[in-house]
mmCIF file of C-alpha atoms in Angstrom:
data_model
loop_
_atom_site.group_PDB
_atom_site.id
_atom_site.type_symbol
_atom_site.label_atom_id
_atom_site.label_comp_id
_atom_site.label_asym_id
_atom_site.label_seq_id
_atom_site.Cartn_x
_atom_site.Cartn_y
_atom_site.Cartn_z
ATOM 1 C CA UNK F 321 0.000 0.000 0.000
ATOM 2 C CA UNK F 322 1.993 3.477 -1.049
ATOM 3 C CA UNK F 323 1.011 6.563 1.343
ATOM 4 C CA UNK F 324 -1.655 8.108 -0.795
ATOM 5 C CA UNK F 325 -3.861 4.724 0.154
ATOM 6 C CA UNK F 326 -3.780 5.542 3.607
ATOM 7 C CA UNK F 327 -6.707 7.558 3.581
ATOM 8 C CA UNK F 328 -8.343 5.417 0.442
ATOM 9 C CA UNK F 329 -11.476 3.379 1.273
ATOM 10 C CA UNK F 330 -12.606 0.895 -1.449
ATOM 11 C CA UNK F 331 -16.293 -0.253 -2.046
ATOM 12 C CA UNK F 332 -16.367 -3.371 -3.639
ATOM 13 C CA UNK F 333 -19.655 -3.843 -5.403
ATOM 14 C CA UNK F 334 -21.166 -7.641 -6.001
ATOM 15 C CA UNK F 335 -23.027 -8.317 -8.689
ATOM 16 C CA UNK F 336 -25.424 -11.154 -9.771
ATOM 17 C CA UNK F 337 -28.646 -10.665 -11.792
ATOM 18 C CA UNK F 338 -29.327 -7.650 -9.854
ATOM 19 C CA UNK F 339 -29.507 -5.322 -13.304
ATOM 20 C CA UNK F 340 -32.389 -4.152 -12.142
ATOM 21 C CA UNK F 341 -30.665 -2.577 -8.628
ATOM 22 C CA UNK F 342 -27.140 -2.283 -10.066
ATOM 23 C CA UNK F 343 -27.272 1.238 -11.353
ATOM 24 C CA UNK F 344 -27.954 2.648 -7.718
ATOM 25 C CA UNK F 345 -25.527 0.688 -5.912
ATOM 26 C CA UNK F 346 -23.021 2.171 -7.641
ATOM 27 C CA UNK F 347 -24.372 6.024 -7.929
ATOM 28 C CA UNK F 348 -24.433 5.269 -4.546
ATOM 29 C CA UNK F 349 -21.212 4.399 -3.785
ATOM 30 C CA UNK F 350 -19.893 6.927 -6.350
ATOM 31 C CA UNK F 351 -21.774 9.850 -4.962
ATOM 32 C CA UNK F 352 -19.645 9.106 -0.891
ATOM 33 C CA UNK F 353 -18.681 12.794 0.156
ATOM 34 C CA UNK F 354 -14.992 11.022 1.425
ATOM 35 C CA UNK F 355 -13.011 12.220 -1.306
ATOM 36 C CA UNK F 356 -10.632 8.888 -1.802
ATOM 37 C CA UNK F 357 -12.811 6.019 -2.832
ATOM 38 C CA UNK F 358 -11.983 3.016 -5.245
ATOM 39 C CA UNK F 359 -15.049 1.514 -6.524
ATOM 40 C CA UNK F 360 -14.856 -1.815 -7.753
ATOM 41 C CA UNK F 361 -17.814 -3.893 -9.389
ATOM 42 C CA UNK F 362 -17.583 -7.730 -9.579
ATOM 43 C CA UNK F 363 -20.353 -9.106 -11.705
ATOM 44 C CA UNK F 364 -20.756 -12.961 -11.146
ATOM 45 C CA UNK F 365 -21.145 -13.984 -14.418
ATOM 46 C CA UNK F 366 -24.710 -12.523 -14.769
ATOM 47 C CA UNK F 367 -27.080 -12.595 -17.488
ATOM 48 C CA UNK F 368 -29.827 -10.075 -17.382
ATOM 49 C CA UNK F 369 -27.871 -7.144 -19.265
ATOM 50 C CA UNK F 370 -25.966 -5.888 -15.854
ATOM 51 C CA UNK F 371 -22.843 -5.682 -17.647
ATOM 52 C CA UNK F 372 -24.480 -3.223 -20.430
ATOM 53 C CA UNK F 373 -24.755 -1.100 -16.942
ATOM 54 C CA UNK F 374 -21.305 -1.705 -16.028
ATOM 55 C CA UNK F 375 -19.633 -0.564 -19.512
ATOM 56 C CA UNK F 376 -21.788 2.413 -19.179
ATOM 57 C CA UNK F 377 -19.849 3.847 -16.134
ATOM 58 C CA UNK F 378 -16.772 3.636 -18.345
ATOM 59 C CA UNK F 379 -13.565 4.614 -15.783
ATOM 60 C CA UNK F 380 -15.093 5.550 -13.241
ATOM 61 C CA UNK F 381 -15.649 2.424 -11.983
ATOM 62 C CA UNK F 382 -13.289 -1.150 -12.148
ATOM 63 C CA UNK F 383 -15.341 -3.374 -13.586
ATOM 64 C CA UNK F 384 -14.141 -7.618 -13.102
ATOM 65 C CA UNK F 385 -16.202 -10.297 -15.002
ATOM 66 C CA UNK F 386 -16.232 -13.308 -13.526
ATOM 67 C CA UNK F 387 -17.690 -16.971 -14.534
ATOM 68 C CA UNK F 388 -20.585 -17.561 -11.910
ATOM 69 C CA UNK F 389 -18.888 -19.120 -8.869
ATOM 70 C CA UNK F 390 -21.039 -17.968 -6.413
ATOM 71 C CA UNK F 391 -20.822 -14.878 -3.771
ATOM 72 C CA UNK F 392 -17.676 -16.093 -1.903
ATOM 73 C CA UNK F 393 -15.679 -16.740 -5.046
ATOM 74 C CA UNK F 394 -16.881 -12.807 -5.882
ATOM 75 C CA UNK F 395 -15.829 -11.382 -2.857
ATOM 76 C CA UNK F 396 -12.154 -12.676 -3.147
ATOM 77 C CA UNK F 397 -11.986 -12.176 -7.060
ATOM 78 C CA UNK F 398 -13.066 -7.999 -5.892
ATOM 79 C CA UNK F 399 -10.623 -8.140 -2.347
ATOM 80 C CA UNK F 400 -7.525 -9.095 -4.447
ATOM 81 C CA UNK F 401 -8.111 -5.789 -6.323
ATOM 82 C CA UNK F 402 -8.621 -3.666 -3.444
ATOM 83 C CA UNK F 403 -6.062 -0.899 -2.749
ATOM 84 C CA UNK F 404 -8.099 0.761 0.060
ATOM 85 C CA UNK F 405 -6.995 0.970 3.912
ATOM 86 C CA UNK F 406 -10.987 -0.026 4.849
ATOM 87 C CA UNK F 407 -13.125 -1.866 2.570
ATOM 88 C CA UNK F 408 -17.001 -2.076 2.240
ATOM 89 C CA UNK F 409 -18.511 -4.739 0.511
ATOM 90 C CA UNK F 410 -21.565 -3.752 -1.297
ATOM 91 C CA UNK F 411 -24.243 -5.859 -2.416
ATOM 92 C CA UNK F 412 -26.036 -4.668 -5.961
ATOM 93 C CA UNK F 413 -29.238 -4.750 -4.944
ATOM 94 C CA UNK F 414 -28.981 -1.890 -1.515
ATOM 95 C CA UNK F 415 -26.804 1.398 -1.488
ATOM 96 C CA UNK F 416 -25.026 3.828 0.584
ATOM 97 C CA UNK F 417 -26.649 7.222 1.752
ATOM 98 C CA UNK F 418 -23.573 9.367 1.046
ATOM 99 C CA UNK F 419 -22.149 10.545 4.175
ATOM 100 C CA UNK F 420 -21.650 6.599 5.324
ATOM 101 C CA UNK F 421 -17.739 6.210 4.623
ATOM 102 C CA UNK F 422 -17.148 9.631 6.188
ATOM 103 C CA UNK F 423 -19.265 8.590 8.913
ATOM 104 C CA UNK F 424 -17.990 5.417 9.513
ATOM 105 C CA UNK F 425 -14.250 6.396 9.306
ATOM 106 C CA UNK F 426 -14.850 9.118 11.986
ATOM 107 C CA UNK F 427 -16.039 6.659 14.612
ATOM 108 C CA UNK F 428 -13.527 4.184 13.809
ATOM 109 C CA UNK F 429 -10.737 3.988 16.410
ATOM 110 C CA UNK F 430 -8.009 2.665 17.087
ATOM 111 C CA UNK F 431 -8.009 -1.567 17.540
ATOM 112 C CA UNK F 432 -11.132 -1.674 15.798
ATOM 113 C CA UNK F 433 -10.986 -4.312 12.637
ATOM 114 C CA UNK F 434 -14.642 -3.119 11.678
ATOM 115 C CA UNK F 435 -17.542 -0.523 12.469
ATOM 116 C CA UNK F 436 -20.960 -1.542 11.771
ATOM 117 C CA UNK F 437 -23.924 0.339 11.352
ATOM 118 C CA UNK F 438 -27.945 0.458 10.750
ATOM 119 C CA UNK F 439 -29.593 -0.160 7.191
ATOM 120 C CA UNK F 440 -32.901 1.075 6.468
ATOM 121 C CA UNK F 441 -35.551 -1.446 4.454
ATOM 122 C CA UNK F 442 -36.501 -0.466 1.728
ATOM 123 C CA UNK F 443 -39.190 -2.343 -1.088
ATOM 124 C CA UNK F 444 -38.056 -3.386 -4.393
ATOM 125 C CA UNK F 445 -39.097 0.390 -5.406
ATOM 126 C CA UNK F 446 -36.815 2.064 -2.746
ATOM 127 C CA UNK F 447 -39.633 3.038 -0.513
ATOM 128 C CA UNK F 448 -38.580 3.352 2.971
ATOM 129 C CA UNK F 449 -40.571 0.317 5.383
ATOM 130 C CA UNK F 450 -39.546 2.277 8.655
ATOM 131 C CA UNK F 451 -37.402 -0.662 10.173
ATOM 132 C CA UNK F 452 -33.992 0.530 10.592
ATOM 133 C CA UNK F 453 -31.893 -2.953 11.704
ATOM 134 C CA UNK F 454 -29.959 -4.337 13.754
ATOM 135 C CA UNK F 455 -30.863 -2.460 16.852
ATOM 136 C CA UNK F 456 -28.345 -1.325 18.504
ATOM 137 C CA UNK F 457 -28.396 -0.191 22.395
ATOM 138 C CA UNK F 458 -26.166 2.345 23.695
ATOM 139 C CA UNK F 459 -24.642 -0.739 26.066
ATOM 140 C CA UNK F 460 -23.175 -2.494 23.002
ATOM 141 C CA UNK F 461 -20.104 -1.872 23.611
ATOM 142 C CA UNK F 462 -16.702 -3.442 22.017
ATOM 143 C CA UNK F 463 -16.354 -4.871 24.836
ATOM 144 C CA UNK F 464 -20.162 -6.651 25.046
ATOM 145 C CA UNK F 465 -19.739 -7.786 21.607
ATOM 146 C CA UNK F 466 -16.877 -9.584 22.413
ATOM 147 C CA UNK F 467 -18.496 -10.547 25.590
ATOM 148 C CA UNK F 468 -21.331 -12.139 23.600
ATOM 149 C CA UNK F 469 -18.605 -13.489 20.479
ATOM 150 C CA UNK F 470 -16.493 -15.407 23.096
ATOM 151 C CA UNK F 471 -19.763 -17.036 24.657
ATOM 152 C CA UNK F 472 -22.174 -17.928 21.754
ATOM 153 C CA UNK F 473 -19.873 -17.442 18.518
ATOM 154 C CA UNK F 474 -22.460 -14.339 17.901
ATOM 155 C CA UNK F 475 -23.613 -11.342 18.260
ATOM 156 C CA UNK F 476 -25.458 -8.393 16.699
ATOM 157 C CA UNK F 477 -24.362 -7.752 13.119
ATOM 158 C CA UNK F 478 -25.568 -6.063 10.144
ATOM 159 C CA UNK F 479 -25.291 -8.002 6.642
ATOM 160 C CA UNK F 480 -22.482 -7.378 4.499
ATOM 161 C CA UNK F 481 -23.641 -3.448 3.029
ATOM 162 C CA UNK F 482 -23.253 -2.119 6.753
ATOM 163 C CA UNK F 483 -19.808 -2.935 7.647
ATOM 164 C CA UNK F 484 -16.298 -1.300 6.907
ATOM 165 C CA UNK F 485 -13.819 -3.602 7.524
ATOM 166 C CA UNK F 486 -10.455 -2.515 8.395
ATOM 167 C CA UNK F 487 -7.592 -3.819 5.424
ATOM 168 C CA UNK F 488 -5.137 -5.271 8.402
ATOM 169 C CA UNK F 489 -8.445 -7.791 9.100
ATOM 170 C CA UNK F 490 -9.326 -8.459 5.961
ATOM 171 C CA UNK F 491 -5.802 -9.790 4.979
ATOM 172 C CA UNK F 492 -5.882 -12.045 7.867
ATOM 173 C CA UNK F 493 -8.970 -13.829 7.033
ATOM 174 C CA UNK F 494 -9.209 -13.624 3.405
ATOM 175 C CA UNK F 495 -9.317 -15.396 0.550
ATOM 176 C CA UNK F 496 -12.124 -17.240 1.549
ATOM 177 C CA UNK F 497 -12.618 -21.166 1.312
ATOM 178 C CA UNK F 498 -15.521 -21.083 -0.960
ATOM 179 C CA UNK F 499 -15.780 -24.702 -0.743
ATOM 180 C CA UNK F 500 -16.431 -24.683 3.179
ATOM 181 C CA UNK F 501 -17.336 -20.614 2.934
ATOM 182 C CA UNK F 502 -20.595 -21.241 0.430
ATOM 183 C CA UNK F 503 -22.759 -18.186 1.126
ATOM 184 C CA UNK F 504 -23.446 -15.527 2.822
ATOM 185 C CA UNK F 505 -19.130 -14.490 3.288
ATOM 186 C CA UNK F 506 -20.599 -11.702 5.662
ATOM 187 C CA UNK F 507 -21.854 -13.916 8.047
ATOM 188 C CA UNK F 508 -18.179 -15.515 8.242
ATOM 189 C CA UNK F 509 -16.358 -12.282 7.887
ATOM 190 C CA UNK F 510 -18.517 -11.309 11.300
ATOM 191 C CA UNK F 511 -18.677 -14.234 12.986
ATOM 192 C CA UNK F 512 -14.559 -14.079 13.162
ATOM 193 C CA UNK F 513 -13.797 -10.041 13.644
ATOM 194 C CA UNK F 514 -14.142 -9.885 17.513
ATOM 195 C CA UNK F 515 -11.429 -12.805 17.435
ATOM 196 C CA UNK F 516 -8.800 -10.257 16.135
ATOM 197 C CA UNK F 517 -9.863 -6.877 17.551
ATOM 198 C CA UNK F 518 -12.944 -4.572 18.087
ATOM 199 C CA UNK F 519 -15.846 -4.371 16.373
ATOM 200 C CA UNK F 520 -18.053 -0.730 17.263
ATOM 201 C CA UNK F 521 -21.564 -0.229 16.826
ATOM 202 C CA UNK F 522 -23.440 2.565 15.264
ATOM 203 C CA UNK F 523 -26.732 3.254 15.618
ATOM 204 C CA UNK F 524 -27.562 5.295 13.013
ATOM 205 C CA UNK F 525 -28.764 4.141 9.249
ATOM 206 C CA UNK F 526 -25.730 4.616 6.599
ATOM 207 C CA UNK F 527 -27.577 3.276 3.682
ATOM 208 C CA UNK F 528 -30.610 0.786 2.905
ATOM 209 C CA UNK F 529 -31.113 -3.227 2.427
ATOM 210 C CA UNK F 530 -33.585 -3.834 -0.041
ATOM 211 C CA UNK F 531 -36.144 -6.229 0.029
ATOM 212 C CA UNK F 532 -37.504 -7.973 -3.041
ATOM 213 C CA UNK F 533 -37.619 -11.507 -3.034
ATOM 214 C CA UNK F 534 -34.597 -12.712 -3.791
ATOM 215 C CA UNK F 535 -32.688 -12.196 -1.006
ATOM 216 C CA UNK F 536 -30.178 -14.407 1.027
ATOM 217 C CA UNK F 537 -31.676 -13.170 4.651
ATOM 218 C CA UNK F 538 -34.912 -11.366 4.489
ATOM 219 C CA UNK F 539 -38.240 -12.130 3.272
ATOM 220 C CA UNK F 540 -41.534 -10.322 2.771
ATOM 221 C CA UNK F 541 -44.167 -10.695 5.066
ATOM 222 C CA UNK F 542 -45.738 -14.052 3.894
ATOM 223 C CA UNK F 543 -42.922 -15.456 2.049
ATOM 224 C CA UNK F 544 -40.875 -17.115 4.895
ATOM 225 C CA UNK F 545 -40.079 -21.189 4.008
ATOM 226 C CA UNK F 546 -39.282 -23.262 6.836
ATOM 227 C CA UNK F 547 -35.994 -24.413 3.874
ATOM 228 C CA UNK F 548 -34.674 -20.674 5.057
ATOM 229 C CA UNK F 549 -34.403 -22.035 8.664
ATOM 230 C CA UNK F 550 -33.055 -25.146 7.399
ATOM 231 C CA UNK F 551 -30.136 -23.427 5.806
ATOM 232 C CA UNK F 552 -29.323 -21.052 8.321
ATOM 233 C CA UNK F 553 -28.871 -24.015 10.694
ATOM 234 C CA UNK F 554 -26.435 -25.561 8.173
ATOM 235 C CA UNK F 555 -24.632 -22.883 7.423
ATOM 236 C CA UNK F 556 -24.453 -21.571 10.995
ATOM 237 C CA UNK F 557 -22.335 -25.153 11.899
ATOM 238 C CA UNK F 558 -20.114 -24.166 8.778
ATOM 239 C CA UNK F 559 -19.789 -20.861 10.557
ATOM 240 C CA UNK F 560 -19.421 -22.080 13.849
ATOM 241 C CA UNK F 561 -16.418 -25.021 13.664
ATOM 242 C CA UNK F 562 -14.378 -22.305 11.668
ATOM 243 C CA UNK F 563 -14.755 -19.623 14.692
ATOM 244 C CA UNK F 564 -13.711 -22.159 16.864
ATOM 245 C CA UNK F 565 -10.688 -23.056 14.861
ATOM 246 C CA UNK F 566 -9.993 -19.758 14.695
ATOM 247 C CA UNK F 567 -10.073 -19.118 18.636
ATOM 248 C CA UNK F 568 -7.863 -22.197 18.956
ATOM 249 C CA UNK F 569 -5.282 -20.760 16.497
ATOM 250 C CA UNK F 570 -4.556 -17.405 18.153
ATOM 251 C CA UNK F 571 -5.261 -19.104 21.520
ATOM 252 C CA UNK F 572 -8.258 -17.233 22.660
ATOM 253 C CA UNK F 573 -10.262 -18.940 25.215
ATOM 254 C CA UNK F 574 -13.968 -19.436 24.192
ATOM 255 C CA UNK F 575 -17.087 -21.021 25.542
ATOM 256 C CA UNK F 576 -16.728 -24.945 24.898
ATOM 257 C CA UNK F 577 -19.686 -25.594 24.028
ATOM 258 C CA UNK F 578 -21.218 -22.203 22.458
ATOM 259 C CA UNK F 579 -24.166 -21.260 24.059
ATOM 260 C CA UNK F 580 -27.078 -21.215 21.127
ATOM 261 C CA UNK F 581 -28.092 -17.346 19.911
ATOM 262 C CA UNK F 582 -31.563 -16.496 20.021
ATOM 263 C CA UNK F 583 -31.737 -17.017 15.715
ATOM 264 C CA UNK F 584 -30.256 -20.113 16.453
ATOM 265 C CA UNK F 585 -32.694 -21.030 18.963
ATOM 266 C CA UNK F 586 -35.376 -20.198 16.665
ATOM 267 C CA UNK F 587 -34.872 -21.563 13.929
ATOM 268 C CA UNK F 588 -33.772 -25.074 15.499
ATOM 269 C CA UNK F 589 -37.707 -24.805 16.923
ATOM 270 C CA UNK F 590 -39.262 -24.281 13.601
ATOM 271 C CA UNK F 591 -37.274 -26.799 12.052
ATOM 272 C CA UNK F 592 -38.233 -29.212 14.770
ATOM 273 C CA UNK F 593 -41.582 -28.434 14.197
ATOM 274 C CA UNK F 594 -41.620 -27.691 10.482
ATOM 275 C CA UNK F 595 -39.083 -29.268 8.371
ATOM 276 C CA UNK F 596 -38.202 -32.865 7.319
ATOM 277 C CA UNK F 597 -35.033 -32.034 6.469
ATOM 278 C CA UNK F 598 -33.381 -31.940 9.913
ATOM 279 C CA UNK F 599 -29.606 -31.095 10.267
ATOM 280 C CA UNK F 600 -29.288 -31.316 13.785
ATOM 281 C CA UNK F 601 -30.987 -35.032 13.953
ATOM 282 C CA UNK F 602 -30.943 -35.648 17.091
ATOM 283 C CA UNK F 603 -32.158 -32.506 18.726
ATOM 284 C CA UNK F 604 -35.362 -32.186 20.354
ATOM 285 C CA UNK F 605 -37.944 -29.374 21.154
ATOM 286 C CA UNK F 606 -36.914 -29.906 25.382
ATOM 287 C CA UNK F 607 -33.163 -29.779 24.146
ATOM 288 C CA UNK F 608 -34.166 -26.118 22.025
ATOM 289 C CA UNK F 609 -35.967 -25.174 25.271
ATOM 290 C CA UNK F 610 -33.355 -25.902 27.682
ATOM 291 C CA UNK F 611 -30.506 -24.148 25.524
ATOM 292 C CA UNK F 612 -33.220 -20.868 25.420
ATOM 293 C CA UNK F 613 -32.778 -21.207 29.259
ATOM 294 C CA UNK F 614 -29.239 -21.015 29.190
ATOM 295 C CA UNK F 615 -29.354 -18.246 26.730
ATOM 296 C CA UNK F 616 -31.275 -16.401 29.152
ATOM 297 C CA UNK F 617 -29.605 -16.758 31.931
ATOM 298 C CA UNK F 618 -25.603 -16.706 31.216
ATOM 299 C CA UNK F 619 -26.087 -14.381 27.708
ATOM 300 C CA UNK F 620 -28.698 -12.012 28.296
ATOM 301 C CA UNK F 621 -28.122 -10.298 25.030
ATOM 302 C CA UNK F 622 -31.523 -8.252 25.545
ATOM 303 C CA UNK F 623 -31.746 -7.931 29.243
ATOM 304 C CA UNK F 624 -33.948 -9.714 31.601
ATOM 305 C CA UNK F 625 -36.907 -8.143 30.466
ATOM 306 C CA UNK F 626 -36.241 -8.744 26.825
ATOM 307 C CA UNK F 627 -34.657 -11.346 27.113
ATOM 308 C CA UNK F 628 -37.599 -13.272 29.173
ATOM 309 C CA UNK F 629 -40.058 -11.853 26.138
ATOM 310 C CA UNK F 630 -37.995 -13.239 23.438
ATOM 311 C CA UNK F 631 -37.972 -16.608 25.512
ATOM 312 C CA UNK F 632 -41.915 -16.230 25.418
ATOM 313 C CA UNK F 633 -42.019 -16.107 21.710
ATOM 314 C CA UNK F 634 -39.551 -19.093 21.835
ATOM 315 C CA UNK F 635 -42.035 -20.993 23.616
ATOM 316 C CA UNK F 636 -45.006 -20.104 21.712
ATOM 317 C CA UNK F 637 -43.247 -21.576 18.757
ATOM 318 C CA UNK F 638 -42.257 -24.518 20.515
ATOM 319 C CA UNK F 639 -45.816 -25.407 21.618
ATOM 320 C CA UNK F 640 -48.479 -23.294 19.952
ATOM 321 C CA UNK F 641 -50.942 -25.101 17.239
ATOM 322 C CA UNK F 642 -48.745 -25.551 13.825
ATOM 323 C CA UNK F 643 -50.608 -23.328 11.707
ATOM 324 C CA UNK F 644 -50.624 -20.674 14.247
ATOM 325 C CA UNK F 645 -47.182 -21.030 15.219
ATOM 326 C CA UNK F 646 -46.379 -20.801 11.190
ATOM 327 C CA UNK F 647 -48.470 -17.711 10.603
ATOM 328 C CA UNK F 648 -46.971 -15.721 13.137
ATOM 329 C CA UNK F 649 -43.825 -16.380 12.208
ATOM 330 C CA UNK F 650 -44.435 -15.024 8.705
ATOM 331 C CA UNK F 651 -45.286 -12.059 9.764
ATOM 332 C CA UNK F 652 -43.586 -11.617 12.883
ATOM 333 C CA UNK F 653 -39.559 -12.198 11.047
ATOM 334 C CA UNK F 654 -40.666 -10.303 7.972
ATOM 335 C CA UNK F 655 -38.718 -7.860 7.141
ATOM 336 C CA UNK F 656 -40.535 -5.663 5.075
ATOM 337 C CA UNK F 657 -44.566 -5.868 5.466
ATOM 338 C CA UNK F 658 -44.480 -6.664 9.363
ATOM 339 C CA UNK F 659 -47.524 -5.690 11.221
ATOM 340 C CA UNK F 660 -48.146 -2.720 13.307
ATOM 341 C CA UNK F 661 -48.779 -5.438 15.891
ATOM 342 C CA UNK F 662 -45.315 -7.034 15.798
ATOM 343 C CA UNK F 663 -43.657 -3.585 14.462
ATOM 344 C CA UNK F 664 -45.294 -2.594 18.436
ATOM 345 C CA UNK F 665 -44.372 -6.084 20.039
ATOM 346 C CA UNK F 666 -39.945 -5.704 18.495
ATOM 347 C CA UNK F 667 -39.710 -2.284 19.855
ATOM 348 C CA UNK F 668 -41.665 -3.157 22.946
ATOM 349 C CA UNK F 669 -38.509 -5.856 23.530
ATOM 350 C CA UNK F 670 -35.846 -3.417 22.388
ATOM 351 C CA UNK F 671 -36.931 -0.567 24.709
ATOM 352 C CA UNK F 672 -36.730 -3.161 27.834
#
């Protein structure tokens, strides 16, 4: 890295039939008010005209076609490029408001490997749902992320468009096994960071996560599938043995065994109750209930108040009627479309 990179901060744009979106991801990321960015757009070997877009931004932009290979394989192919000091991976289909790199880089400090922040929802049209996410309380500290990393393996994190990743992290972890390392390379490029420094929290929205059908991690009210839960759970014990290899490695001492995370809680009871596909086989709904108990009492990631009303919903899950049980789910984890009922109920939890 020569001087001049020092205060560069590179947005690496990922592309994959998102032609549609593409065009405002990167006005988005070209229109930052920090005035060194490198904007790089990966396109995943897509085939719905995106690269038409691509061509159209001429230099301004460094455009890298790839054969599809899927979002991990995209994410290394854009990193090796990446001159920056910080980096921001940025999915096509959301965008940045433009004060979010400035932003971010004034509340990053020293020893931090990444600063997160809030996304807005918006519909496939860009119209705001009023659900800014993850919340984030003024207690969530560095130091009660790493808290809740070193117990569980997790902790609150935004998906991939809300983090700036320090370069010094990024070279640690990366490339990416995209073998092991499927999907989602956010979730892994979390999972790891409080392992190797600290990761800060802001609660304020730097740009917007758009929901429209297609995506990895949310869904519309009504459009949940019980297969979403399945492959978080899968996934999650990807994510999982390679934090704990991790830990072992630079010979951090973490919880042996993790205590389960309230998602992970969840979605083992819907897939007990749910799915036929089972990847923990021999888990049961006591097992998923005990585990909630322990969550409760030695993680507390909400507070006792919260914590015993997310325990509540755990239960209703658990034992409810089926259909029931299914329909409030639907609504209650959408995240565009929720209800003013559970819209009332999340913020209810948050402010206790």
């Amino acid at each position: 890295m020569t001087p001049e990179d020092q205060d560069l901060v590179t947005i690496v744009i990922i592309n994959y039939n998102y032609a549609a979106y593409l065009a405002t991801a990167i006005d988005s990321a070209l229109a930052q008010d920090h005035p060194a960015i490198q904007t790089i757009v990966v396109d995943d070997g897509s085939s719905d005209g995106s690269r038409h877009i691509i061509e159209s931004y001429g230099s301004a932009v460094e455009a890298l076609y790839c054969p599809n290979r899927g979002h991990s394989a995209a994410l290394n192919t854009g990193y090796s490029r990446t001159r920056g000091n910080a980096v921001l991976f940025l999915d096509a289909d959301d965008l940045l408001h433009p004060t979010c790199i400035s932003t971010a880089l004034r509340n990053l400090m020293p020893g931090d490997v990444k600063i997160q922040f809030q996304l807005e929802t918006i519909d496939p049209q860009g119209v705001s749902q009023a659900m800014a996410f993850p919340y984030f309380s003024a207690a969530f500290t560095p130091a009660e992320v790493r808290r809740q990393s070193l117990l569980s393996g997790w902790y609150a994190w935004t998906v991939s468009t809300g983090n700036l990743y320090r370069r010094q992290y990024l070279d640690a972890v990366l490339p990416l096994d995209d073998t092991k390392i499927y999907r989602s390379p956010d979730g892994y490029l979390n999972k790891l960071a409080p392992l190797f420094g600290n990761v800060r929290s802001l609660a304020i929205p730097l740009g917007a996560y758009r929901v429209h059908g297609r995506n990895q991690w949310a869904s519309a009210a009504g459009a949940w599938d019980i297969a979403a839960a399945v492959r978080w759970l899968r996934f999650e014990s990807a994510l999982e043995d390679a934090f704990l290899r991790v830990a072992a490695h630079r010979g951090i001492a973490v919880r042996r065994p993790l205590l389960s995370s309230f998602h992970q809680l969840e979605s083992r009871i819907l897939v007990l109750r749910f799915a036929t596909d089972r990847p923990l086989p021999d888990d049961s709904r006591r097992k998923a209930i005990a585990a909630a108990l322990n969550w409760l009492l030695l993680l507390r990631t909400d507070g006792w108040a919260g914590g015993i009303g997310r325990l509540s919903w755990l239960l209703f899950l658990a034992f409810a009627p089926r259909d029931m049980a299914l329909a409030q789910m639907r609504v209650a984890r959408a995240q565009s479309g929720r209800s003013l009922f559970w819209r009332r109920a999340v913020n209810w939890t948050r402010r206790l």
